[in-house]
Amino acid sequence: MRIRQNGSTIRIDCPAKLNLYLDILSRRSDGYHELETLMVPITIFDTLIFSANRSGRIQLRCRHGHGRDSATTGSAGDLPHGMDNIVLKAAEQMRQGADSSAGLLVTLVKRIPSAAGLGGASSDAAATLMATNRLWSRGLDESQLADEAARLGSDVPFFLGSGAAVCRGRGENITRLGTIPRLHMVVVKPPVGLSTPTVFQRCTPTGGMGKLPALLAAAEQSNVSRFTGLFCNQLQPAADQLSPWIARLRNAFDQTDVLAHQMTGSGSSYFGVCRHASHARRVANQIRSARLGTVYATTTMTKHYRNN
Ligand code: C5P
């Protein structure tokens, strides 16, 4: 996250993520799945601008990439609605315990595609927790914020920190990693998204593939070909059964010379790993000509931003 504060206004650029490794260990009795995943932030960002006020109301304005604006309001008796209501949920959650006149106007510039396995909504939610914690002087520490994040969604705690992390449990148990090799990626969001619960319902737990130690050792040694050779996503077979786009994207990337390619999260986005920035631009153009959706050339983020 890049956080800039100017008085009662905070602006946050919050990143998308990719799952480089995703293993589904088992189905849990609470309906969730026990998983082991290596997630890394990438340089596709939503921007949120938070302005604190004394109205006692929380308002969200959403500006989409294609220029369509929408506004939605959340306060007692006025249920949040709309595609990005996790922002309203996060703010409402933080308002409990804040001053009763605490109000907020949130402007969300949405660039991360939804229903894409890129974690956009989770990243927006984490940004909202961090901003309201400051603006409303809630004073929650890291572990309290992580608890609030886990209540909002399994991927939200990951976005409270920076850089790559191994996430376990339902995704909320985070182990931050030191530097891992910076990778140049081509990410494609096909025209049709996938529902996370539906993909999880359809998946077959592996009992644990156990490849994570080798993956992390390769990362530590900066052995990029071994590292990328161990990438996998155990949700991909289920997504493949639910959407023809996954096979289309796999076939398209098979025609390229990327180091590895796979789906991210529960889909429907798909990514290929390139050797360097100009390789990524070339592969992006090749994939663009196949007209399989929106194509991004991006890199993984290992940098820690200095925030004010
Ligand atoms: O935690 P979150 O609300 O983001 O999860 C959305 C849905 O994804 C859950 O309701 C569940 O169906 C599925 N899920 C799962 N196991 C996980 C994470 C999510 O089954 N570890």
XYZ file of C-alpha atoms and ligand atoms in Angstrom:
329
model
C 0.000 0.000 0.000
C 1.114 3.573 -0.664
C -0.421 5.796 1.996
C -0.367 9.603 1.864
C -2.053 11.698 4.544
C -2.898 15.393 4.364
C -4.844 16.469 7.449
C -8.199 14.683 7.499
C -7.700 13.168 4.031
C -5.841 9.927 3.306
C -5.079 8.608 -0.157
C -4.126 4.954 -0.560
C -3.027 3.119 -3.692
C -3.717 -0.518 -2.930
C -2.377 -3.362 -5.068
C -3.839 -6.485 -6.612
C -2.270 -9.896 -5.859
C -1.383 -13.114 -7.605
C -1.280 -16.600 -6.096
C 1.981 -18.160 -7.280
C 1.258 -21.381 -5.359
C -2.152 -22.442 -4.057
C -2.738 -25.817 -2.442
C -6.096 -26.883 -0.989
C -5.316 -29.186 1.913
C -8.776 -30.111 3.196
C -12.434 -29.149 3.487
C -13.330 -27.786 6.943
C -16.509 -28.338 8.911
C -17.249 -24.553 8.799
C -17.506 -24.678 4.987
C -14.093 -23.111 4.387
C -11.021 -24.872 3.039
C -7.664 -25.242 4.727
C -5.135 -23.859 2.305
C -1.473 -23.051 1.804
C -0.721 -20.279 -0.654
C 2.113 -17.978 -1.685
C 0.681 -14.573 -2.532
C 2.491 -11.594 -3.952
C 1.262 -8.030 -4.612
C 1.484 -6.727 -8.186
C 1.551 -3.238 -9.674
C -2.130 -2.933 -10.613
C -3.769 -0.524 -8.142
C -7.122 0.730 -6.957
C -6.974 4.234 -5.449
C -9.058 5.156 -2.413
C -9.381 8.680 -1.062
C -10.811 8.896 2.457
C -12.061 12.217 3.852
C -13.154 12.245 7.471
C -16.135 14.429 8.447
C -18.582 14.815 11.373
C -21.749 13.710 9.506
C -22.084 10.334 11.227
C -22.525 8.818 7.764
C -20.319 6.747 5.484
C -20.523 7.422 1.763
C -18.816 5.629 -1.081
C -18.338 7.020 -4.566
C -16.995 4.613 -7.100
C -15.348 5.686 -10.321
C -14.822 2.820 -12.737
C -12.097 2.674 -15.354
C -14.730 2.993 -18.081
C -16.063 6.259 -16.635
C -19.369 5.065 -15.122
C -19.878 6.608 -11.649
C -21.986 5.177 -8.879
C -22.683 6.292 -5.340
C -23.834 4.251 -2.411
C -24.318 5.097 1.247
C -24.013 3.006 4.356
C -25.316 3.969 7.771
C -27.698 2.490 10.351
C -30.893 1.411 8.612
C -29.430 1.986 5.153
C -27.802 -1.283 4.103
C -24.690 -1.103 1.975
C -25.108 -2.323 -1.556
C -23.146 -2.347 -4.788
C -20.072 -4.170 -6.029
C -17.670 -2.640 -3.567
C -19.718 -2.799 -0.399
C -16.843 -4.491 1.466
C -15.438 -0.941 1.761
C -18.643 0.145 3.498
C -18.626 -2.997 5.662
C -15.034 -2.331 6.713
C -15.798 1.292 7.554
C -18.978 0.363 9.482
C -17.004 -2.257 11.399
C -14.402 0.369 12.381
C -17.060 2.932 13.316
C -18.163 0.708 16.166
C -16.059 2.081 18.976
C -15.418 5.405 17.231
C -17.109 8.720 18.032
C -20.828 8.585 17.035
C -20.427 11.641 14.784
C -17.528 10.001 12.876
C -18.318 10.240 9.183
C -16.447 9.402 6.019
C -16.514 10.076 2.311
C -14.670 7.424 0.301
C -13.828 7.881 -3.369
C -12.777 4.624 -4.980
C -11.068 4.622 -8.353
C -11.505 1.020 -9.464
C -8.842 -0.422 -11.745
C -8.490 -3.965 -10.387
C -11.107 -6.137 -12.121
C -13.712 -7.842 -9.896
C -14.461 -11.605 -9.696
C -10.968 -12.048 -11.073
C -8.921 -13.758 -8.337
C -6.842 -10.579 -8.052
C -7.970 -9.624 -4.533
C -9.201 -6.133 -5.449
C -12.094 -6.036 -2.977
C -9.909 -7.459 -0.187
C -7.208 -4.864 -0.871
C -9.819 -2.053 -0.795
C -11.115 -3.412 2.536
C -7.619 -3.502 4.067
C -7.013 0.091 2.904
C -10.293 1.142 4.549
C -9.285 -0.442 7.865
C -5.926 1.331 7.815
C -7.390 4.713 6.858
C -10.243 4.686 9.381
C -7.901 3.485 12.118
C -5.942 6.732 11.607
C -8.726 9.166 10.733
C -11.012 8.098 13.567
C -8.095 7.648 16.028
C -9.150 4.077 16.792
C -5.579 3.179 17.804
C -5.875 -0.509 16.881
C -2.514 -2.284 16.812
C -1.373 -4.641 14.040
C -2.880 -7.752 15.565
C -6.234 -6.050 16.287
C -6.339 -4.774 12.699
C -5.566 -8.300 11.480
C -8.552 -9.607 13.499
C -10.832 -6.963 11.950
C -9.451 -7.902 8.517
C -10.075 -11.630 8.992
C -13.736 -10.881 9.905
C -14.137 -9.189 6.522
C -12.623 -11.929 4.348
C -9.902 -14.571 4.165
C -7.606 -12.522 1.875
C -7.956 -9.172 3.675
C -5.160 -9.666 6.323
C -2.583 -10.255 3.563
C -3.100 -6.710 2.258
C -2.363 -5.062 5.628
C 1.342 -5.744 5.054
C 3.643 -5.478 2.079
C 5.580 -7.917 -0.076
C 5.082 -11.642 -0.568
C 3.622 -13.897 2.125
C 2.656 -17.488 2.756
C -0.973 -17.623 3.887
C -2.418 -20.629 5.705
C -5.613 -21.596 7.522
C -8.442 -20.140 5.458
C -5.886 -17.539 4.282
C -5.707 -15.371 7.387
C -2.581 -16.880 9.006
C 0.188 -14.849 7.415
C 3.933 -15.433 7.311
C 5.675 -12.511 5.600
C 8.651 -13.446 3.442
C 11.915 -11.644 2.855
C 12.681 -10.720 -0.701
C 11.617 -13.168 -3.388
C 12.656 -12.819 -7.036
C 10.904 -9.893 -8.748
C 8.880 -11.270 -11.631
C 7.520 -9.678 -14.808
C 3.989 -10.871 -15.412
C 1.324 -10.782 -18.078
C -2.117 -10.947 -16.458
C -5.319 -11.492 -18.423
C -8.845 -10.928 -17.118
C -11.273 -12.730 -19.435
C -14.713 -11.193 -20.081
C -16.470 -13.566 -17.649
C -15.590 -13.778 -13.936
C -15.918 -16.725 -11.546
C -17.648 -16.964 -8.172
C -15.195 -17.826 -5.371
C -17.639 -20.017 -3.351
C -18.623 -21.963 -6.502
C -15.007 -22.691 -7.425
C -14.155 -23.779 -3.857
C -17.250 -26.030 -3.748
C -16.136 -27.784 -6.935
C -12.442 -28.268 -5.970
C -10.865 -31.515 -4.769
C -8.576 -31.099 -1.728
C -5.124 -32.646 -2.234
C -4.314 -33.560 1.357
C -1.216 -31.386 0.953
C 1.235 -31.448 -1.954
C 4.113 -30.427 0.298
C 6.003 -28.487 -2.385
C 6.151 -25.227 -0.459
C 9.547 -25.798 1.263
C 11.198 -26.460 -2.128
C 9.456 -23.414 -3.606
C 10.680 -21.154 -0.792
C 14.200 -22.578 -1.002
C 14.279 -21.812 -4.749
C 13.057 -18.262 -4.014
C 15.735 -17.808 -1.372
C 18.423 -18.966 -3.843
C 16.960 -16.700 -6.580
C 16.686 -19.826 -8.743
C 13.946 -18.404 -10.974
C 13.485 -21.425 -13.251
C 13.147 -23.828 -10.302
C 10.950 -21.297 -8.440
C 8.516 -20.781 -11.325
C 8.637 -24.516 -12.171
C 6.970 -25.217 -8.811
C 4.074 -22.770 -9.307
C 0.633 -24.419 -9.197
C -2.989 -23.681 -8.395
C -5.197 -26.494 -7.107
C -8.343 -24.424 -7.783
C -7.626 -24.412 -11.501
C -9.155 -27.831 -12.374
C -12.448 -26.751 -10.725
C -12.405 -23.383 -12.529
C -11.647 -25.216 -15.772
C -14.896 -27.190 -15.389
C -16.875 -24.014 -14.700
C -15.552 -21.693 -17.409
C -14.312 -22.278 -20.965
C -12.081 -19.202 -20.601
C -9.530 -21.031 -18.474
C -8.710 -23.530 -21.248
C -8.695 -20.707 -23.818
C -6.175 -18.765 -21.744
C -4.046 -21.855 -21.050
C -3.934 -22.627 -24.782
C -3.031 -19.033 -25.627
C -0.145 -18.990 -23.124
C 0.996 -22.422 -24.415
C 1.698 -20.618 -27.724
C 4.090 -18.209 -25.980
C 7.588 -18.683 -24.522
C 6.686 -17.714 -20.916
C 8.499 -19.433 -18.019
C 5.226 -20.633 -16.427
C 1.522 -19.842 -16.591
C -1.565 -20.530 -14.476
C -4.773 -19.116 -13.019
C -4.649 -16.861 -9.932
C -6.811 -17.505 -6.835
C -10.279 -18.777 -7.718
C -10.022 -17.149 -11.172
C -10.948 -16.138 -13.634
C -7.708 -14.206 -14.290
C -4.703 -16.005 -15.629
C -1.021 -15.018 -15.701
C 2.229 -15.864 -17.436
C 5.721 -15.278 -16.030
C 8.154 -13.470 -18.324
C 11.942 -13.134 -18.295
C 12.084 -9.317 -18.264
C 9.980 -6.207 -18.951
C 10.349 -6.199 -22.741
C 9.536 -9.935 -22.863
C 6.361 -9.133 -20.882
C 5.424 -6.372 -23.355
C 5.931 -8.756 -26.289
C 3.891 -11.548 -24.672
C 1.169 -9.035 -23.702
C 0.880 -7.943 -27.354
C 0.764 -11.566 -28.520
C -2.011 -12.391 -26.016
C -3.862 -9.140 -26.847
C -4.098 -10.180 -30.482
C -5.939 -13.369 -29.349
C -8.725 -11.130 -27.901
C -9.226 -13.070 -24.672
C -9.930 -10.136 -22.366
C -8.081 -7.277 -20.713
C -4.310 -7.756 -20.737
C -1.888 -6.162 -18.247
C 1.920 -6.199 -18.249
C 2.859 -5.869 -14.585
C 5.507 -6.790 -12.001
C 5.467 -8.302 -8.545
C 6.133 -5.911 -5.677
C 8.830 -6.697 -3.181
C 9.494 -3.116 -2.185
C 8.421 -1.638 1.131
C 6.940 1.797 0.545
C 7.831 4.620 2.898
C 4.541 6.116 4.038
C 3.984 9.424 5.808
O -13.376 -15.397 3.209
P -14.131 -14.966 2.007
O -15.453 -14.307 2.368
O -13.349 -14.133 1.070
O -14.488 -16.290 1.219
C -15.444 -16.324 0.205
C -15.889 -17.751 -0.001
O -14.816 -18.515 -0.552
C -16.284 -18.481 1.253
O -17.624 -18.263 1.564
C -16.004 -19.924 0.901
O -17.070 -20.436 0.129
C -14.812 -19.822 -0.017
N -13.544 -20.050 0.690
C -13.225 -21.331 1.116
N -12.040 -21.553 1.766
C -11.185 -20.541 1.978
C -11.478 -19.231 1.543
C -12.681 -19.021 0.898
O -13.997 -22.275 0.920
N -10.017 -20.800 2.595
